[in-house]
Amino acid sequence: MDKFTTLTGVAAPMRITNVDTDRIIPKQYLKTIKRTGLGKGLFAEMRYNDDGSENPDFILNRPAYRSAKVLVAGDNFGCGSSREHAPWALADFGIRCVISTSFADIFFNNCAKNGILAIVVSADDLEKLFDDAERGANATVTIDLESQTIKGPDGGTLHFDIDAGRKESLLNGLDEIGLTLMRAPKIDAYEEKLAARGFA
């Protein structure tokens, strides 16, 4: 997966709580196991009208947010079913970071496995980020994973916490398979010891 080091981009505000994975990527888009092409289905039931035309009121359809890289979201984002298609759809659309006060555990872990940084902040800090994000095209933020900071359009900086292992994996672009391959020499040495003892 792609490394996550520093990200600068427009932040889109989504002041909705309890956004579940079915809302992130509706069930009709789950027929594929490919990680590409799902961006068109991201938030489909909110993005499109019944006739397939775009809903101009939906945040990601507004000109200022069409290329958003960061999503500032309400509490309990990613709840519901465990579908990994949800982070796939976000990434395919171009969103590499989601910020909220809380996430569903499975969605939170699936984000990290797919190169998306999910950041948990306090309610006060989230409100500041909503204020920044509501500036439209001027809602540019910079997220520095190494220093664990979010810099707003006016230069104000917020600090966030992250598990050390998750941080290391994202910085190096390593999913679970990549982490296992890094340990291949130790695994091989262990297998050789077993073989020498007649357990092969």
PDB file of C-alpha atoms in Angstrom:
ATOM      1  CA  MET A   1       0.000   0.000   0.000  1.00  0.00           C
ATOM      2  CA  ASP A   2       1.057   3.635  -0.394  1.00  0.00           C
ATOM      3  CA  LYS A   3       3.053   5.205   2.406  1.00  0.00           C
ATOM      4  CA  PHE A   4       1.391   7.891   4.487  1.00  0.00           C
ATOM      5  CA  THR A   5       3.867  10.557   5.547  1.00  0.00           C
ATOM      6  CA  THR A   6       2.560  14.083   4.950  1.00  0.00           C
ATOM      7  CA  LEU A   7      -0.743  14.947   3.339  1.00  0.00           C
ATOM      8  CA  THR A   8      -1.860  18.410   2.233  1.00  0.00           C
ATOM      9  CA  GLY A   9      -5.308  18.838   0.777  1.00  0.00           C
ATOM     10  CA  VAL A  10      -8.826  20.170   1.083  1.00  0.00           C
ATOM     11  CA  ALA A  11     -10.810  18.903   4.058  1.00  0.00           C
ATOM     12  CA  ALA A  12     -14.517  18.272   3.518  1.00  0.00           C
ATOM     13  CA  PRO A  13     -16.904  18.645   6.474  1.00  0.00           C
ATOM     14  CA  MET A  14     -19.513  15.929   7.027  1.00  0.00           C
ATOM     15  CA  ARG A  15     -21.505  16.903  10.120  1.00  0.00           C
ATOM     16  CA  ILE A  16     -23.348  13.605  10.339  1.00  0.00           C
ATOM     17  CA  THR A  17     -23.060  11.165  13.244  1.00  0.00           C
ATOM     18  CA  ASN A  18     -23.240   7.366  13.018  1.00  0.00           C
ATOM     19  CA  VAL A  19     -22.333   7.138   9.330  1.00  0.00           C
ATOM     20  CA  ASP A  20     -22.351   3.388   8.772  1.00  0.00           C
ATOM     21  CA  THR A  21     -20.456   1.407   6.154  1.00  0.00           C
ATOM     22  CA  ASP A  22     -23.634   0.845   4.122  1.00  0.00           C
ATOM     23  CA  ARG A  23     -23.916   4.584   3.742  1.00  0.00           C
ATOM     24  CA  ILE A  24     -20.214   4.867   2.881  1.00  0.00           C
ATOM     25  CA  ILE A  25     -20.537   2.224   0.140  1.00  0.00           C
ATOM     26  CA  PRO A  26     -24.037   0.765  -0.464  1.00  0.00           C
ATOM     27  CA  LYS A  27     -24.515  -2.987  -0.853  1.00  0.00           C
ATOM     28  CA  GLN A  28     -25.006  -2.932  -4.636  1.00  0.00           C
ATOM     29  CA  TYR A  29     -21.327  -1.997  -5.045  1.00  0.00           C
ATOM     30  CA  LEU A  30     -20.055  -5.033  -3.110  1.00  0.00           C
ATOM     31  CA  LYS A  31     -20.017  -7.389  -6.095  1.00  0.00           C
ATOM     32  CA  THR A  32     -16.333  -6.771  -6.759  1.00  0.00           C
ATOM     33  CA  ILE A  33     -13.220  -7.783  -4.850  1.00  0.00           C
ATOM     34  CA  LYS A  34     -11.147  -5.166  -6.687  1.00  0.00           C
ATOM     35  CA  ARG A  35     -10.011  -2.150  -4.698  1.00  0.00           C
ATOM     36  CA  THR A  36     -10.393   0.190  -7.676  1.00  0.00           C
ATOM     37  CA  GLY A  37     -13.508   1.685  -9.234  1.00  0.00           C
ATOM     38  CA  LEU A  38     -15.438   1.991  -5.978  1.00  0.00           C
ATOM     39  CA  GLY A  39     -14.989   5.758  -5.703  1.00  0.00           C
ATOM     40  CA  LYS A  40     -18.035   6.269  -7.899  1.00  0.00           C
ATOM     41  CA  GLY A  41     -20.157   4.486  -5.303  1.00  0.00           C
ATOM     42  CA  LEU A  42     -18.832   6.386  -2.304  1.00  0.00           C
ATOM     43  CA  PHE A  43     -21.822   7.812  -0.373  1.00  0.00           C
ATOM     44  CA  ALA A  44     -23.907   6.980  -3.462  1.00  0.00           C
ATOM     45  CA  GLU A  45     -27.277   7.278  -1.737  1.00  0.00           C
ATOM     46  CA  MET A  46     -26.412  10.806  -0.629  1.00  0.00           C
ATOM     47  CA  ARG A  47     -24.371  11.837  -3.697  1.00  0.00           C
ATOM     48  CA  TYR A  48     -26.936  10.919  -6.343  1.00  0.00           C
ATOM     49  CA  ASN A  49     -30.630  11.548  -6.885  1.00  0.00           C
ATOM     50  CA  ASP A  50     -33.024   8.734  -7.814  1.00  0.00           C
ATOM     51  CA  ASP A  51     -32.538   9.469 -11.522  1.00  0.00           C
ATOM     52  CA  GLY A  52     -28.738   9.101 -11.201  1.00  0.00           C
ATOM     53  CA  SER A  53     -28.002  12.812 -11.383  1.00  0.00           C
ATOM     54  CA  GLU A  54     -25.759  14.420  -8.789  1.00  0.00           C
ATOM     55  CA  ASN A  55     -27.294  15.868  -5.648  1.00  0.00           C
ATOM     56  CA  PRO A  56     -25.857  19.409  -5.661  1.00  0.00           C
ATOM     57  CA  ASP A  57     -26.369  19.734  -1.903  1.00  0.00           C
ATOM     58  CA  PHE A  58     -24.095  16.820  -1.005  1.00  0.00           C
ATOM     59  CA  ILE A  59     -20.737  18.038   0.273  1.00  0.00           C
ATOM     60  CA  LEU A  60     -18.492  16.085  -2.105  1.00  0.00           C
ATOM     61  CA  ASN A  61     -20.491  17.310  -5.127  1.00  0.00           C
ATOM     62  CA  ARG A  62     -19.752  20.934  -4.344  1.00  0.00           C
ATOM     63  CA  PRO A  63     -16.958  22.371  -6.530  1.00  0.00           C
ATOM     64  CA  ALA A  64     -14.709  23.217  -3.581  1.00  0.00           C
ATOM     65  CA  TYR A  65     -14.745  19.650  -2.241  1.00  0.00           C
ATOM     66  CA  ARG A  66     -14.684  17.455  -5.351  1.00  0.00           C
ATOM     67  CA  SER A  67     -10.978  16.762  -4.832  1.00  0.00           C
ATOM     68  CA  ALA A  68     -11.040  16.547  -1.032  1.00  0.00           C
ATOM     69  CA  LYS A  69      -8.301  14.396   0.486  1.00  0.00           C
ATOM     70  CA  VAL A  70      -9.467  14.693   4.093  1.00  0.00           C
ATOM     71  CA  LEU A  71     -12.894  14.025   5.563  1.00  0.00           C
ATOM     72  CA  VAL A  72     -13.882  15.638   8.851  1.00  0.00           C
ATOM     73  CA  ALA A  73     -16.766  13.537  10.132  1.00  0.00           C
ATOM     74  CA  GLY A  74     -19.224  13.250  12.995  1.00  0.00           C
ATOM     75  CA  ASP A  75     -18.987  10.826  15.895  1.00  0.00           C
ATOM     76  CA  ASN A  76     -18.999   7.018  15.422  1.00  0.00           C
ATOM     77  CA  PHE A  77     -17.918   7.047  11.779  1.00  0.00           C
ATOM     78  CA  GLY A  78     -17.771   3.676   9.995  1.00  0.00           C
ATOM     79  CA  CYS A  79     -20.196   1.803  12.246  1.00  0.00           C
ATOM     80  CA  GLY A  80     -22.326  -1.084  10.997  1.00  0.00           C
ATOM     81  CA  SER A  81     -21.065  -4.027   8.954  1.00  0.00           C
ATOM     82  CA  SER A  82     -17.394  -4.898   8.614  1.00  0.00           C
ATOM     83  CA  ARG A  83     -17.150  -4.462   4.837  1.00  0.00           C
ATOM     84  CA  GLU A  84     -13.619  -3.533   3.759  1.00  0.00           C
ATOM     85  CA  HIS A  85     -15.108  -1.954   0.641  1.00  0.00           C
ATOM     86  CA  ALA A  86     -15.756   1.169   2.748  1.00  0.00           C
ATOM     87  CA  PRO A  87     -12.085   2.213   3.052  1.00  0.00           C
ATOM     88  CA  TRP A  88     -11.503   0.984  -0.505  1.00  0.00           C
ATOM     89  CA  ALA A  89     -14.166   3.427  -1.732  1.00  0.00           C
ATOM     90  CA  LEU A  90     -12.732   6.306   0.292  1.00  0.00           C
ATOM     91  CA  ALA A  91      -9.224   5.655  -1.027  1.00  0.00           C
ATOM     92  CA  ASP A  92     -10.430   5.270  -4.620  1.00  0.00           C
ATOM     93  CA  PHE A  93     -12.207   8.622  -4.371  1.00  0.00           C
ATOM     94  CA  GLY A  94      -8.949  10.179  -3.116  1.00  0.00           C
ATOM     95  CA  ILE A  95      -9.581  10.508   0.616  1.00  0.00           C
ATOM     96  CA  ARG A  96      -6.482   9.447   2.580  1.00  0.00           C
ATOM     97  CA  CYS A  97      -7.472  10.715   6.027  1.00  0.00           C
ATOM     98  CA  VAL A  98     -10.672  10.689   8.075  1.00  0.00           C
ATOM     99  CA  ILE A  99     -10.925  12.675  11.311  1.00  0.00           C
ATOM    100  CA  SER A 100     -13.624  12.126  13.933  1.00  0.00           C
ATOM    101  CA  THR A 101     -14.163  11.825  17.677  1.00  0.00           C
ATOM    102  CA  SER A 102     -14.668   8.053  17.357  1.00  0.00           C
ATOM    103  CA  PHE A 103     -14.723   5.213  14.836  1.00  0.00           C
ATOM    104  CA  ALA A 104     -16.115   1.704  14.773  1.00  0.00           C
ATOM    105  CA  ASP A 105     -13.204  -0.620  15.609  1.00  0.00           C
ATOM    106  CA  ILE A 106     -13.325  -2.789  12.480  1.00  0.00           C
ATOM    107  CA  PHE A 107     -13.551   0.208  10.152  1.00  0.00           C
ATOM    108  CA  PHE A 108     -10.730   1.925  12.066  1.00  0.00           C
ATOM    109  CA  ASN A 109      -8.467  -1.111  11.598  1.00  0.00           C
ATOM    110  CA  ASN A 110      -9.486  -1.573   7.955  1.00  0.00           C
ATOM    111  CA  CYS A 111      -8.460   2.006   7.242  1.00  0.00           C
ATOM    112  CA  ALA A 112      -4.925   1.390   8.494  1.00  0.00           C
ATOM    113  CA  LYS A 113      -4.690  -1.808   6.431  1.00  0.00           C
ATOM    114  CA  ASN A 114      -5.512   0.218   3.319  1.00  0.00           C
ATOM    115  CA  GLY A 115      -3.266   3.236   3.817  1.00  0.00           C
ATOM    116  CA  ILE A 116      -5.909   5.580   5.235  1.00  0.00           C
ATOM    117  CA  LEU A 117      -5.082   7.490   8.403  1.00  0.00           C
ATOM    118  CA  ALA A 118      -8.060   7.565  10.783  1.00  0.00           C
ATOM    119  CA  ILE A 119      -7.474  10.207  13.458  1.00  0.00           C
ATOM    120  CA  VAL A 120      -9.374  10.449  16.741  1.00  0.00           C
ATOM    121  CA  VAL A 121      -9.620  13.953  18.218  1.00  0.00           C
ATOM    122  CA  SER A 122     -11.528  15.590  21.047  1.00  0.00           C
ATOM    123  CA  ALA A 123     -14.960  17.141  20.460  1.00  0.00           C
ATOM    124  CA  ASP A 124     -13.451  20.629  20.824  1.00  0.00           C
ATOM    125  CA  ASP A 125     -10.722  19.910  18.290  1.00  0.00           C
ATOM    126  CA  LEU A 126     -13.235  18.386  15.891  1.00  0.00           C
ATOM    127  CA  GLU A 127     -15.296  21.563  16.061  1.00  0.00           C
ATOM    128  CA  LYS A 128     -12.209  23.613  15.170  1.00  0.00           C
ATOM    129  CA  LEU A 129     -11.576  21.319  12.213  1.00  0.00           C
ATOM    130  CA  PHE A 130     -15.202  21.622  11.094  1.00  0.00           C
ATOM    131  CA  ASP A 131     -14.795  25.401  11.155  1.00  0.00           C
ATOM    132  CA  ASP A 132     -11.659  25.107   9.020  1.00  0.00           C
ATOM    133  CA  ALA A 133     -13.269  22.637   6.621  1.00  0.00           C
ATOM    134  CA  GLU A 134     -16.289  24.844   6.049  1.00  0.00           C
ATOM    135  CA  ARG A 135     -14.104  27.425   4.277  1.00  0.00           C
ATOM    136  CA  GLY A 136     -14.560  25.649   0.956  1.00  0.00           C
ATOM    137  CA  ALA A 137     -11.556  25.737  -1.377  1.00  0.00           C
ATOM    138  CA  ASN A 138      -9.582  27.513   1.368  1.00  0.00           C
ATOM    139  CA  ALA A 139     -10.070  24.545   3.700  1.00  0.00           C
ATOM    140  CA  THR A 140      -6.570  23.208   3.114  1.00  0.00           C
ATOM    141  CA  VAL A 141      -5.004  21.273   5.960  1.00  0.00           C
ATOM    142  CA  THR A 142      -1.658  19.535   6.314  1.00  0.00           C
ATOM    143  CA  ILE A 143      -1.375  16.287   8.228  1.00  0.00           C
ATOM    144  CA  ASP A 144       2.114  15.234   9.288  1.00  0.00           C
ATOM    145  CA  LEU A 145       2.107  11.673  10.577  1.00  0.00           C
ATOM    146  CA  GLU A 146       5.704  11.740  11.812  1.00  0.00           C
ATOM    147  CA  SER A 147       5.053  14.737  14.090  1.00  0.00           C
ATOM    148  CA  GLN A 148       1.401  13.707  14.649  1.00  0.00           C
ATOM    149  CA  THR A 149       0.075  17.157  13.815  1.00  0.00           C
ATOM    150  CA  ILE A 150      -2.760  18.716  11.841  1.00  0.00           C
ATOM    151  CA  LYS A 151      -2.059  22.229  10.588  1.00  0.00           C
ATOM    152  CA  GLY A 152      -5.074  24.330   9.635  1.00  0.00           C
ATOM    153  CA  PRO A 153      -5.374  26.991   6.906  1.00  0.00           C
ATOM    154  CA  ASP A 154      -4.482  29.754   9.393  1.00  0.00           C
ATOM    155  CA  GLY A 155      -1.405  27.911  10.642  1.00  0.00           C
ATOM    156  CA  GLY A 156      -2.963  26.685  13.878  1.00  0.00           C
ATOM    157  CA  THR A 157      -1.748  23.225  14.848  1.00  0.00           C
ATOM    158  CA  LEU A 158      -3.454  20.341  16.627  1.00  0.00           C
ATOM    159  CA  HIS A 159      -1.690  17.263  17.972  1.00  0.00           C
ATOM    160  CA  PHE A 160      -3.151  13.767  17.696  1.00  0.00           C
ATOM    161  CA  ASP A 161      -2.288  10.428  19.258  1.00  0.00           C
ATOM    162  CA  ILE A 162      -1.729   7.196  17.368  1.00  0.00           C
ATOM    163  CA  ASP A 163      -0.608   3.697  18.248  1.00  0.00           C
ATOM    164  CA  ALA A 164       3.135   3.345  17.572  1.00  0.00           C
ATOM    165  CA  GLY A 165       2.746   0.156  15.537  1.00  0.00           C
ATOM    166  CA  ARG A 166      -0.025   1.620  13.378  1.00  0.00           C
ATOM    167  CA  LYS A 167       2.057   4.746  12.815  1.00  0.00           C
ATOM    168  CA  GLU A 168       5.091   2.720  11.749  1.00  0.00           C
ATOM    169  CA  SER A 169       3.035   0.618   9.339  1.00  0.00           C
ATOM    170  CA  LEU A 170       1.467   3.669   7.683  1.00  0.00           C
ATOM    171  CA  LEU A 171       4.766   5.555   7.439  1.00  0.00           C
ATOM    172  CA  ASN A 172       6.353   2.586   5.690  1.00  0.00           C
ATOM    173  CA  GLY A 173       3.342   1.542   3.625  1.00  0.00           C
ATOM    174  CA  LEU A 174       3.175  -1.895   5.211  1.00  0.00           C
ATOM    175  CA  ASP A 175      -0.008  -3.920   5.513  1.00  0.00           C
ATOM    176  CA  GLU A 176      -0.120  -7.212   7.423  1.00  0.00           C
ATOM    177  CA  ILE A 177       1.447  -9.122   4.524  1.00  0.00           C
ATOM    178  CA  GLY A 178       4.229  -6.554   4.245  1.00  0.00           C
ATOM    179  CA  LEU A 179       4.899  -6.774   7.972  1.00  0.00           C
ATOM    180  CA  THR A 180       5.081 -10.562   7.745  1.00  0.00           C
ATOM    181  CA  LEU A 181       7.508 -10.422   4.808  1.00  0.00           C
ATOM    182  CA  MET A 182       9.761  -8.112   6.826  1.00  0.00           C
ATOM    183  CA  ARG A 183      10.080 -10.924   9.338  1.00  0.00           C
ATOM    184  CA  ALA A 184      10.841 -13.553   6.682  1.00  0.00           C
ATOM    185  CA  PRO A 185      14.472 -14.107   7.811  1.00  0.00           C
ATOM    186  CA  LYS A 186      13.336 -14.864  11.377  1.00  0.00           C
ATOM    187  CA  ILE A 187      10.552 -17.105  10.111  1.00  0.00           C
ATOM    188  CA  ASP A 188      13.011 -18.985   7.882  1.00  0.00           C
ATOM    189  CA  ALA A 189      15.454 -19.397  10.782  1.00  0.00           C
ATOM    190  CA  TYR A 190      12.671 -20.792  12.962  1.00  0.00           C
ATOM    191  CA  GLU A 191      11.611 -23.218  10.234  1.00  0.00           C
ATOM    192  CA  GLU A 192      15.215 -24.400   9.873  1.00  0.00           C
ATOM    193  CA  LYS A 193      15.426 -25.068  13.623  1.00  0.00           C
ATOM    194  CA  LEU A 194      12.229 -27.113  13.435  1.00  0.00           C
ATOM    195  CA  ALA A 195      13.553 -29.066  10.457  1.00  0.00           C
ATOM    196  CA  ALA A 196      16.826 -29.780  12.305  1.00  0.00           C
ATOM    197  CA  ARG A 197      14.794 -31.207  15.184  1.00  0.00           C
ATOM    198  CA  GLY A 198      12.843 -33.431  12.825  1.00  0.00           C
ATOM    199  CA  PHE A 199       9.580 -31.468  12.833  1.00  0.00           C
ATOM    200  CA  ALA A 200       9.651 -30.529   9.156  1.00  0.00           C
TER     201      ALA A 200
END
